């Protein structure tokens, strides 16, 4: 936790975690979606990761995969619908 991060070596992981107000929300989101993530194809998993954890734009993701931004948008929408559906099924059980 105390190892310096990045090239500057000024911030350690503990400081970053203390400063990140989004951390609880991210942890909750990961717990909710993680079971369904494994059921998605690898490409869709990577797209979700790039969009929501690396905060890449749909256009940046499209360039990465060599597809249109509209296709990325459709894949994101479909993947999120699958995760939402899976989450609702798990909550019923």
XYZ file of N, CA and C in Angstrom:
279
model
N 0.814 -1.213 0.000
C 0.000 0.000 0.000
C 0.851 1.267 0.000
N 2.040 1.160 0.504
C 2.874 2.351 0.630
C 3.878 2.505 -0.512
N 3.832 1.614 -1.512
C 4.723 1.727 -2.659
C 4.279 2.911 -3.521
N 5.217 3.722 -4.011
C 4.854 4.848 -4.878
C 4.187 4.368 -6.157
N 3.235 5.149 -6.643
C 2.532 4.849 -7.884
C 3.031 5.749 -8.999
N 3.104 5.213 -10.176
C 3.440 6.007 -11.352
C 4.887 6.444 -11.392
N 5.171 7.283 -12.374
C 6.537 7.746 -12.593
C 6.981 8.776 -11.563
N 6.030 9.536 -11.019
C 6.412 10.603 -10.103
C 6.818 10.065 -8.747
N 6.229 8.916 -8.355
C 6.571 8.311 -7.077
C 6.081 9.086 -5.878
N 5.105 9.962 -6.058
C 4.662 10.802 -4.951
C 3.412 10.293 -4.255
N 2.588 9.549 -4.926
C 1.338 9.081 -4.332
C 1.385 7.573 -4.171
N 1.035 7.096 -2.990
C 0.967 5.653 -2.811
C -0.490 5.205 -2.869
N -0.692 3.895 -2.935
C -2.036 3.345 -3.085
C -2.934 3.731 -1.910
N -2.408 3.717 -0.701
C -3.217 4.070 0.467
C -3.766 5.491 0.344
N -2.914 6.435 -0.100
C -3.383 7.807 -0.287
C -4.445 7.881 -1.377
N -4.229 7.164 -2.451
C -5.179 7.170 -3.559
C -6.523 6.627 -3.097
N -6.518 5.549 -2.310
C -7.772 4.964 -1.829
C -8.490 5.910 -0.885
N -7.752 6.610 -0.040
C -8.369 7.558 0.886
C -9.025 8.704 0.142
N -8.406 9.132 -0.954
C -8.901 10.281 -1.705
C -10.019 9.939 -2.676
N -10.236 8.682 -2.955
C -11.198 8.301 -3.989
C -12.577 8.083 -3.373
N -13.438 9.086 -3.512
C -14.797 8.994 -2.980
C -15.649 7.990 -3.731
N -15.228 7.623 -4.952
C -16.005 6.690 -5.758
C -15.774 5.248 -5.357
N -14.785 4.970 -4.545
C -14.414 3.593 -4.234
C -15.584 2.754 -3.715
N -16.365 3.209 -2.725
C -17.487 2.367 -2.264
C -18.481 2.049 -3.371
N -18.777 3.029 -4.218
C -19.708 2.794 -5.324
C -19.133 1.795 -6.318
N -17.840 1.898 -6.591
C -17.199 0.976 -7.524
C -17.205 -0.446 -6.962
N -16.935 -0.578 -5.675
C -16.936 -1.912 -5.065
C -18.323 -2.532 -5.113
N -19.335 -1.734 -4.803
C -20.710 -2.238 -4.858
C -21.074 -2.647 -6.281
N -20.711 -1.822 -7.240
C -21.014 -2.134 -8.645
C -20.327 -3.424 -9.060
N -19.092 -3.600 -8.664
C -18.371 -4.823 -9.019
C -19.033 -6.050 -8.402
N -19.491 -5.937 -7.164
C -20.145 -7.073 -6.510
C -21.449 -7.439 -7.206
N -22.165 -6.436 -7.685
C -23.446 -6.675 -8.344
C -23.251 -7.305 -9.717
N -22.283 -6.810 -10.483
C -22.146 -7.269 -11.866
C -21.158 -8.411 -12.059
N -20.297 -8.651 -11.102
C -19.243 -9.645 -11.310
C -19.759 -11.035 -11.680
N -20.810 -11.542 -11.041
C -21.273 -12.878 -11.437
C -21.684 -12.973 -12.909
N -22.284 -11.925 -13.445
C -22.729 -11.946 -14.831
C -21.638 -11.649 -15.838
N -20.585 -10.992 -15.400
C -19.488 -10.627 -16.308
C -18.895 -11.872 -16.958
N -18.714 -12.923 -16.194
C -18.113 -14.147 -16.718
C -18.946 -14.816 -17.797
N -20.208 -14.466 -17.886
C -21.071 -15.053 -18.899
C -21.035 -14.278 -20.215
N -20.404 -13.121 -20.197
C -20.259 -12.339 -21.424
C -19.042 -12.829 -22.201
N -19.051 -12.575 -23.513
C -17.880 -12.909 -24.312
C -16.717 -11.995 -23.904
N -15.521 -12.455 -24.189
C -14.325 -11.704 -23.780
C -14.331 -10.280 -24.339
N -14.752 -10.127 -25.582
C -14.786 -8.794 -26.186
C -15.699 -7.859 -25.399
N -16.892 -8.335 -25.023
C -17.828 -7.507 -24.284
C -17.287 -7.188 -22.887
N -16.617 -8.154 -22.274
C -15.992 -7.904 -20.972
C -14.959 -6.787 -21.087
N -14.147 -6.854 -22.129
C -13.108 -5.848 -22.329
C -13.719 -4.481 -22.602
N -14.771 -4.447 -23.397
C -15.438 -3.173 -23.692
C -15.986 -2.557 -22.408
N -16.628 -3.349 -21.577
C -17.143 -2.832 -20.306
C -16.007 -2.321 -19.420
N -14.930 -3.073 -19.370
C -13.784 -2.668 -18.557
C -13.225 -1.332 -19.050
N -13.011 -1.231 -20.354
C -12.454 0.001 -20.907
C -13.373 1.191 -20.658
N -14.673 0.972 -20.807
C -15.631 2.078 -20.665
C -15.788 2.531 -19.225
N -15.939 1.589 -18.307
C -16.309 1.966 -16.950
C -15.161 1.981 -15.945
N -14.099 1.275 -16.212
C -12.988 1.259 -15.274
C -11.785 2.028 -15.787
N -11.605 2.058 -17.103
C -10.531 2.857 -17.691
C -11.067 4.208 -18.174
N -12.393 4.383 -18.120
C -13.084 5.611 -18.497
C -12.756 6.064 -19.925
N -12.653 5.098 -20.822
C -12.446 5.387 -22.245
C -13.788 5.765 -22.861
N -13.741 6.598 -23.882
C -14.967 6.963 -24.589
C -15.334 5.831 -25.554
N -16.573 5.857 -26.021
C -16.991 4.866 -27.011
C -16.154 4.992 -28.276
N -15.802 6.186 -28.646
C -14.971 6.393 -29.839
C -13.582 5.795 -29.657
N -13.001 5.972 -28.484
C -11.680 5.390 -28.211
C -11.738 3.862 -28.248
N -12.815 3.310 -27.691
C -12.985 1.853 -27.706
C -13.175 1.354 -29.138
N -13.928 2.110 -29.921
C -14.155 1.741 -31.324
C -12.836 1.673 -32.081
N -11.973 2.629 -31.874
C -10.659 2.626 -32.526
C -9.858 1.415 -32.080
N -9.887 1.123 -30.790
C -9.158 -0.026 -30.241
C -9.565 -1.334 -30.916
N -10.869 -1.505 -31.156
C -11.390 -2.746 -31.734
C -11.568 -2.687 -33.250
N -11.368 -1.511 -33.836
C -11.543 -1.383 -35.275
C -12.991 -1.515 -35.704
N -13.888 -0.898 -34.959
C -15.316 -0.932 -35.285
C -15.880 0.468 -35.127
N -17.130 0.639 -35.494
C -17.743 1.960 -35.383
C -18.152 2.254 -33.934
N -18.280 3.535 -33.655
C -18.749 3.956 -32.328
C -20.168 3.458 -32.094
N -20.986 3.423 -33.146
C -22.357 2.920 -33.019
C -22.381 1.450 -32.624
N -21.450 0.678 -33.172
C -21.374 -0.741 -32.821
C -20.978 -0.897 -31.352
N -20.034 -0.103 -30.901
C -19.640 -0.130 -29.489
C -20.838 0.222 -28.613
N -21.587 1.221 -29.009
C -22.768 1.625 -28.250
C -23.768 0.479 -28.141
N -24.009 -0.210 -29.256
C -24.949 -1.353 -29.240
C -24.433 -2.467 -28.331
N -23.138 -2.763 -28.429
C -22.571 -3.829 -27.597
C -22.652 -3.475 -26.110
N -22.379 -2.225 -25.786
C -22.498 -1.794 -24.389
C -23.938 -1.937 -23.902
N -24.871 -1.466 -24.707
C -26.284 -1.538 -24.331
C -26.723 -2.988 -24.122
N -26.333 -3.870 -25.035
C -26.693 -5.283 -24.920
C -26.042 -5.933 -23.696
N -24.776 -5.627 -23.473
C -24.056 -6.211 -22.339
C -24.664 -5.757 -21.019
N -24.968 -4.470 -20.923
C -25.574 -3.955 -19.694
C -26.960 -4.549 -19.467
N -27.712 -4.751 -20.536
C -29.027 -5.383 -20.408
C -28.887 -6.815 -19.900
N -27.894 -7.539 -20.406
C -27.659 -8.909 -19.936
C -27.270 -8.920 -18.458
N -26.402 -7.991 -18.065
C -25.990 -7.930 -16.658
C -27.165 -7.561 -15.762
N -27.969 -6.615 -16.215
C -29.141 -6.193 -15.449
C -30.105 -7.359 -15.287
N -30.351 -8.075 -16.360
C -31.245 -9.222 -16.333
C -30.718 -10.298 -15.402
N -29.430 -10.574 -15.504
C -28.797 -11.595 -14.658
C -28.867 -11.194 -13.193
N -28.657 -9.912 -12.920
C -28.714 -9.402 -11.553
C -30.118 -9.570 -10.970
N -31.137 -9.306 -11.776
C -32.523 -9.437 -11.320
C -32.847 -10.902 -11.045
N -32.355 -11.812 -11.873
C -32.588 -13.241 -11.668
C -31.912 -13.699 -10.381
N -30.679 -13.253 -10.138
C -29.955 -13.643 -8.932
C -30.633 -13.120 -7.676
N -31.253 -11.930 -7.752
C -31.928 -11.361 -6.594
C -33.229 -12.072 -6.276
N -33.832 -12.723 -7.271
C -35.054 -13.473 -7.045
C -34.757 -14.755 -6.276
N -33.633 -15.390 -6.618
C -33.246 -16.643 -5.959
C -32.896 -16.378 -4.548
